[in-house]
Coordinates of C-alpha atoms and ligand atoms in Angstrom, one line a residue:
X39 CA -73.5 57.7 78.8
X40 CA -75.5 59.4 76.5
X41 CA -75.1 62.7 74.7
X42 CA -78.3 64.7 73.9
X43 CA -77.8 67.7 71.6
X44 CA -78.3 71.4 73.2
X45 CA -81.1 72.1 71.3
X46 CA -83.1 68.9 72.1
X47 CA -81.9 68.8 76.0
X48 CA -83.4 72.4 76.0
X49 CA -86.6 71.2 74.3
X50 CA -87.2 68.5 76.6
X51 CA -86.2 71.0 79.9
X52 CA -89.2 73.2 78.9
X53 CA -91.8 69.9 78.0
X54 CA -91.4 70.9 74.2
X55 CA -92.6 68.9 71.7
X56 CA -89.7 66.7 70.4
X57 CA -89.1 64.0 67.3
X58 CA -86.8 61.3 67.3
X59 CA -86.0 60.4 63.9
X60 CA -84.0 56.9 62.8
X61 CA -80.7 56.7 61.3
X62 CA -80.9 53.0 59.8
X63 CA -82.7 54.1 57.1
X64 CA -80.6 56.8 56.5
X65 CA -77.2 54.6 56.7
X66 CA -78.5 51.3 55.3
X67 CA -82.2 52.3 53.9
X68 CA -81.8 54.9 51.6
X69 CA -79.1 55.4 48.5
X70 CA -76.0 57.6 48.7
X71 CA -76.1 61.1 48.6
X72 CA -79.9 61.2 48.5
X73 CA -79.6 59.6 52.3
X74 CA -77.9 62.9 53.2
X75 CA -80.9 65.3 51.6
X76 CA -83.4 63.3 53.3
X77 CA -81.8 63.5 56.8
X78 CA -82.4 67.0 56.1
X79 CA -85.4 66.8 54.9
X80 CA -87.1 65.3 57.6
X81 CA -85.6 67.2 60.4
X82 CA -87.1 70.2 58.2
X83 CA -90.4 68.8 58.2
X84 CA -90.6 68.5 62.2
X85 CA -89.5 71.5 62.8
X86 CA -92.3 73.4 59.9
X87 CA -95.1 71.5 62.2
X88 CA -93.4 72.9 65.3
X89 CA -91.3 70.2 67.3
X90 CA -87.8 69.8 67.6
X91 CA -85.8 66.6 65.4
X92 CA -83.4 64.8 67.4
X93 CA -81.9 62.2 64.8
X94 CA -80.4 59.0 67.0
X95 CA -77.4 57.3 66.2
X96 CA -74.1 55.7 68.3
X97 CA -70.5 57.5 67.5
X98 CA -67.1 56.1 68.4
X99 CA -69.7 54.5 71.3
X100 CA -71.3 57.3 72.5
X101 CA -75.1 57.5 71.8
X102 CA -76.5 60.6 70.3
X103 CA -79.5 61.8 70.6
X104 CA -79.8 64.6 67.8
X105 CA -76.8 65.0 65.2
X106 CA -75.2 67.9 63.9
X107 CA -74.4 68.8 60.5
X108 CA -71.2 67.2 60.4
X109 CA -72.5 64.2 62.5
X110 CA -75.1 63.6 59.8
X111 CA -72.2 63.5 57.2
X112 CA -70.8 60.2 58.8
X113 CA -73.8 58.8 59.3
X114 CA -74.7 59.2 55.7
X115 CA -71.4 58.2 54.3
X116 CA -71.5 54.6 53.2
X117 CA -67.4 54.6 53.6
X118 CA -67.6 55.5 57.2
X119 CA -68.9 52.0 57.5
X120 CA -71.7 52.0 60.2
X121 CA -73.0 49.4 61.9
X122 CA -76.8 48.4 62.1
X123 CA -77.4 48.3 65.6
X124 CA -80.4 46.9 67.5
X125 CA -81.4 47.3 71.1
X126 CA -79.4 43.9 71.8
X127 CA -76.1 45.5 69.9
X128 CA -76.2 49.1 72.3
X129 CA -73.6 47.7 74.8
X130 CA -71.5 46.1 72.7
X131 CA -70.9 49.3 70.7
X132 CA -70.7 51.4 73.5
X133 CA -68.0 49.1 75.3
X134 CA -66.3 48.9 72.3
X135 CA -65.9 52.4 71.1
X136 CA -68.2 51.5 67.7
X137 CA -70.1 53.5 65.4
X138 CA -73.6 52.9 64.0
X139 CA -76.9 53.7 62.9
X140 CA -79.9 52.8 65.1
X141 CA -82.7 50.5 63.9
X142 CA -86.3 51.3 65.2
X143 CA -85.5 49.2 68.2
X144 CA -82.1 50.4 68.9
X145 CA -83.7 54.4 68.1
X146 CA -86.5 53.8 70.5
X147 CA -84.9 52.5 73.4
X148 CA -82.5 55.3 73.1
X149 CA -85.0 58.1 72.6
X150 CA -86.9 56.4 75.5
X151 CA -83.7 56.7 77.7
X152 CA -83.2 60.6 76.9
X153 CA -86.8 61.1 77.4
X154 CA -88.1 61.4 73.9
X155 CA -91.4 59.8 74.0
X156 CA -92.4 60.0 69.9
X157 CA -90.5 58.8 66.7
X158 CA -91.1 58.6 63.5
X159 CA -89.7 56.2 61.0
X160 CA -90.8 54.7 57.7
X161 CA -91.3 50.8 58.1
X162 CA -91.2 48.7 61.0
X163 CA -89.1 45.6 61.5
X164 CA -92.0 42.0 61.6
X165 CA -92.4 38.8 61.3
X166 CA -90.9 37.2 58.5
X167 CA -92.4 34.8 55.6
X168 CA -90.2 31.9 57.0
X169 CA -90.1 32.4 60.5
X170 CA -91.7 29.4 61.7
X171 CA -88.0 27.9 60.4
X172 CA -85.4 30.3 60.7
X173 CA -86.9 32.2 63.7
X174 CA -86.3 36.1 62.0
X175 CA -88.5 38.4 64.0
X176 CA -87.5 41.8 64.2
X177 CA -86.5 43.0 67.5
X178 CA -88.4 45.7 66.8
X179 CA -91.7 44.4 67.6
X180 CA -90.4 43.2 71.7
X181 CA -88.6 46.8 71.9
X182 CA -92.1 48.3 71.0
X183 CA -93.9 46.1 73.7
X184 CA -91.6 47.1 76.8
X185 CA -90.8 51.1 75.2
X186 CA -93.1 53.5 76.1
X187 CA -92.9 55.4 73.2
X188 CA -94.7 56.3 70.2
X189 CA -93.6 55.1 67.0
X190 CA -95.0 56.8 63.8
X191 CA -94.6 54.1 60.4
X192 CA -96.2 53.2 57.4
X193 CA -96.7 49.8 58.6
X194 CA -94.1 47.3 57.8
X195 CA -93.1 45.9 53.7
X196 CA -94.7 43.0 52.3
X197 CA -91.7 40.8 52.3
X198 CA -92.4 40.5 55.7
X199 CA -95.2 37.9 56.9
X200 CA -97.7 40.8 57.7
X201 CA -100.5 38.6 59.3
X202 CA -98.3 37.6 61.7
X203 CA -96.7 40.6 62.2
X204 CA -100.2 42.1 63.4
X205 CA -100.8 38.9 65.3
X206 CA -97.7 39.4 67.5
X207 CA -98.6 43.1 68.1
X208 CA -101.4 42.0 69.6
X209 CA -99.8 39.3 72.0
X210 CA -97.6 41.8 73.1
X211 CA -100.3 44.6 73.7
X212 CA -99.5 47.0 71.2
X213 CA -102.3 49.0 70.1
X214 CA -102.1 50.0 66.3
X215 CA -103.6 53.1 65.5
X216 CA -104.5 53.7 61.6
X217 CA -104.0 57.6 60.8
X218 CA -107.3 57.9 58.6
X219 CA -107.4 54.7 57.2
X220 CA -109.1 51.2 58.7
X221 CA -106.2 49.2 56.8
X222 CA -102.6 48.1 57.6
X223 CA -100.3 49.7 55.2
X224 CA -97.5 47.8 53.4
X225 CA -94.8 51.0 52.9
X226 CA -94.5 51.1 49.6
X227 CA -98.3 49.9 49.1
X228 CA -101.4 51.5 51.3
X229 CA -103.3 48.9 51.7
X230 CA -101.7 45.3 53.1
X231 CA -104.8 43.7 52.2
X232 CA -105.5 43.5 56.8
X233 CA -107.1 45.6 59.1
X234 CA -106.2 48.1 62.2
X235 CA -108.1 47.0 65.1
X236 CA -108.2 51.2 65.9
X237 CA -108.6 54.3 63.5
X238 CA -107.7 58.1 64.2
X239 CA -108.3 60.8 62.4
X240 CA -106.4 64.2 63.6
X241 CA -103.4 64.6 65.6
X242 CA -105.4 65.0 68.5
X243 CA -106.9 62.1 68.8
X244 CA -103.7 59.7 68.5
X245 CA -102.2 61.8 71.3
X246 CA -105.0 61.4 73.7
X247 CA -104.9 57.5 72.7
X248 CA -101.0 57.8 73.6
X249 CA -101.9 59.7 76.9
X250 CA -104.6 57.1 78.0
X251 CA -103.0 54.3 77.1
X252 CA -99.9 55.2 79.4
X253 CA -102.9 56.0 82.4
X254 CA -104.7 53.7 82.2
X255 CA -102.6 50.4 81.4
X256 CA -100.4 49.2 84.2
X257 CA -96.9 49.1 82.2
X258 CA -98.2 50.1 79.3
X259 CA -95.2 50.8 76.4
X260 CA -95.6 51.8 73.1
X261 CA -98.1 52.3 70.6
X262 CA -98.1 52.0 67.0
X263 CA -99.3 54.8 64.4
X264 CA -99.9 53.6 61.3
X265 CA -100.0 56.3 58.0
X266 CA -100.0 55.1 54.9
X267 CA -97.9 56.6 51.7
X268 CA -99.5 59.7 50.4
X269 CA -101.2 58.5 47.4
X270 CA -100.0 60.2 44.2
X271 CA -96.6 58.3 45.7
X272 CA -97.8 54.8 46.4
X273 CA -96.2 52.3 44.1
X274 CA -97.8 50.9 41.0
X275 CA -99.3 47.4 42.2
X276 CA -97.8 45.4 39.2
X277 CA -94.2 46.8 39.5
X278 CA -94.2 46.2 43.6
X279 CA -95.3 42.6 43.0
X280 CA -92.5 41.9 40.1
X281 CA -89.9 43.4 42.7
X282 CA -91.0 41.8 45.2
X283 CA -90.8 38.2 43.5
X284 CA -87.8 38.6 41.9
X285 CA -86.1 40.5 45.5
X286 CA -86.8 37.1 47.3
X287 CA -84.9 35.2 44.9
X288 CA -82.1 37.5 44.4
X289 CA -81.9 37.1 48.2
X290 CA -82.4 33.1 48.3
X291 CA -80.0 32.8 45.6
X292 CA -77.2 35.2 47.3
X293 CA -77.8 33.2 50.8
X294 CA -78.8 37.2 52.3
X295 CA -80.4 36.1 55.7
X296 CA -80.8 37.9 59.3
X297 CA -79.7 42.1 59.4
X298 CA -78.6 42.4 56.1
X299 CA -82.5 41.6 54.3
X300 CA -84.1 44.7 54.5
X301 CA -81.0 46.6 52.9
X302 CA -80.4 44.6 50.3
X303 CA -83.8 44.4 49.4
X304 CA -84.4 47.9 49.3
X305 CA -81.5 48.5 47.4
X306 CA -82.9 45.8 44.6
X307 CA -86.1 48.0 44.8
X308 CA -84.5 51.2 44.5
X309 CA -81.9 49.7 41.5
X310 CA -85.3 48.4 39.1
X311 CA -88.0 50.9 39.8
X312 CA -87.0 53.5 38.0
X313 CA -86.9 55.5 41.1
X314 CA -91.3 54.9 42.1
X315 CA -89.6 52.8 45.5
X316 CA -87.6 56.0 46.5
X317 CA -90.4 58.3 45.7
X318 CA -92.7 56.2 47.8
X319 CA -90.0 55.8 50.5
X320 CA -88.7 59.2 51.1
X321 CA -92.3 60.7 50.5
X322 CA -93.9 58.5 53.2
X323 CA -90.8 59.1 55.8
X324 CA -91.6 62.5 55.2
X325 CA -95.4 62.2 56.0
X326 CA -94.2 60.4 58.9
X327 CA -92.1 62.7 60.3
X328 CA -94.7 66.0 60.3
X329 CA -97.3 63.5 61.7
X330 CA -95.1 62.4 64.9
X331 CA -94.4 66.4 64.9
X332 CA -98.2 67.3 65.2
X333 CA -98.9 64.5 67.6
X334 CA -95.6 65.6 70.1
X335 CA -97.1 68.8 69.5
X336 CA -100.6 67.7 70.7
X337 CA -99.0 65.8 73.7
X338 CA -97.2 68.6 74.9
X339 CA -100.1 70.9 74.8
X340 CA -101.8 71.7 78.3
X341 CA -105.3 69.8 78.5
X342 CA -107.7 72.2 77.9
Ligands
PSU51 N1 -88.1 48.6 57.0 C1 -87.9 49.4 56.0 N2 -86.8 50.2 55.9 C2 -85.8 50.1 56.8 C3 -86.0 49.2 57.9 C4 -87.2 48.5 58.0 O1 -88.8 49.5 55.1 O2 -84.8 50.8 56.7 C5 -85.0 49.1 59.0 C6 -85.5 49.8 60.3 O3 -84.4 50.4 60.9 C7 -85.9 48.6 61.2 C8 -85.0 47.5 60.7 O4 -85.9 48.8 62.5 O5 -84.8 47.7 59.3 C9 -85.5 46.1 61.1 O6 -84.4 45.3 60.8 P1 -84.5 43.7 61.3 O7 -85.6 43.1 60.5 O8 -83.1 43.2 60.9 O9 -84.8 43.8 62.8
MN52 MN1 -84.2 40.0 61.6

């Protein structure tokens, strides 16, 4: 079962531009109360560039592709206690009547399933430092190799092993697009330091990438659009690399491994930055969310 919102299932009926948007970063990603502005925010910003926001999340087992008001509420509310739910954790939570936010792969497969074929998020899940020993490798990057879907990021952070990250992309046939840049963005930094193999510049041009990619590679899935963190928000260099440091210890110290990394080490971000992480991290989710609304609105366009 799955449970697409009115205004969404209308939208797709007609072949209009839709956006789905992620709910992990609004459950788990982002601080209370701010979460809750932002999940507004960004279904603001697709709609100003002309597409319709159709925020993904599982309640009381039921996946839903765009929330209402109230439906963001819960999902915002840290005491409604959501789960962090991957593409693995969709049948458990449905059989079991569960509530949860969706991560990248969990939103994709999802948006896929309802027929949503672009979504915008702010990092992607990778390879991490140490997996050559514990094995951590987001399920994000296998969902993104099978999903044909367009996923609109600012690359993935640098707590993650991002040379491997880019290596596995490419084993698994995911083209990565940069959005006016020739470099890999690090979220809260724009440059990782690595390369896209593929640059864009407009809208356009990422949507006829998605378009030929899909006609001209036999099962072909999704592609990657990478946009880096407007620039008068990009963390200060310094600050980043301090947080960074002492995040990895915090979470070596603690014993924080598998799903519960990334939060916690946002949160450590968010708590010492003096708020420059959640200016970067809102601003570039933000970003992210018009650009996915331009490109569904350039896919949708008749060829001319
Ligand atoms: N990266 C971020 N912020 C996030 C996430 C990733 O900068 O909130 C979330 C996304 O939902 C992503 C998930 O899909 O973390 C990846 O988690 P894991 O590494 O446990 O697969
Ligand atoms: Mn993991």
């Amino acid at each position: 079962m799955l449970r697409v919102a009115d205004e969404v299932a209308a939208a797709l009926a007609e072949a209009r531009p839709v956006v789905a948007l992620e709910s992990t970063l609004l459950a788990h990603g982002l601080p209370e109360g701010r979460n809750r502005e932002v999940a507004d925010e960004l279904e603001r910003a697709v709609r100003a560039a002309g597409a319709v926001p159709a925020t993904i999340a599982v309640l009381d087992g039921v996946p839903r592709v765009g929330l209402s008001g109230a439906e963001l509420d819960r999902v915002c509310d840290r005491r409604a206690g959501l789960l962090k739910l991957s593409r693995r954790d969709l049948g458990p939570a449905l059989a079991l009547g569960r509530s949860g936010a969706t991560t990248v792969a969990g939103t994709a497969s999802l948006a896929h399933r309802a027929g949503v074929g672009v979504f915008a998020t702010g990092g992607l899940g990778g390879v991490h430092r140490d997996a050559s020993v514990t094995w951590d490798v987001s399920a994000d990057l296998d969902v993104l190799a099978d999903t044909p879907v367009l996923v609109v990021c600012s690359g993935v952070k640098s707590v993650l092993d991002v040379p491997a990250t880019l290596e596995l992309l490419e084993t698994r046939s995911v083209p990565v697009l940069g959005y006016r840049t020739e470099r890999f963005p690090a979220f809260y930094l724009r440059d990782s330091g690595l390369e896209v193999p593929w640059r864009v510049d407009s809208p356009a041009e990422a949507a006829s990438v998605v378009a030929a990619h899909r006609a001209s590679v036999p099962g072909s899935a999704g592609v990657l659009l990478v946009n880096p963190v407007p620039a008068e928000h990009e963390m200060d260099r310094y600050l980043h690399d301090r947080l960074l440091a002492e995040g990895e210890k915090a979470l070596r110290e603690r014993g924080v491994r598998g799903k519960a990394v990334t939060p916690v080490l946002l949160a450590h971000f968010h708590e010492h930055s003096g708020g420059a992480s959640l200016a970067a991290n809102v601003a570039l989710v933000l970003a992210n969310a018009t650009l996915a609304a331009e490109v569904a609105v350039a896919l949708a366009a008749p060829p001319s």
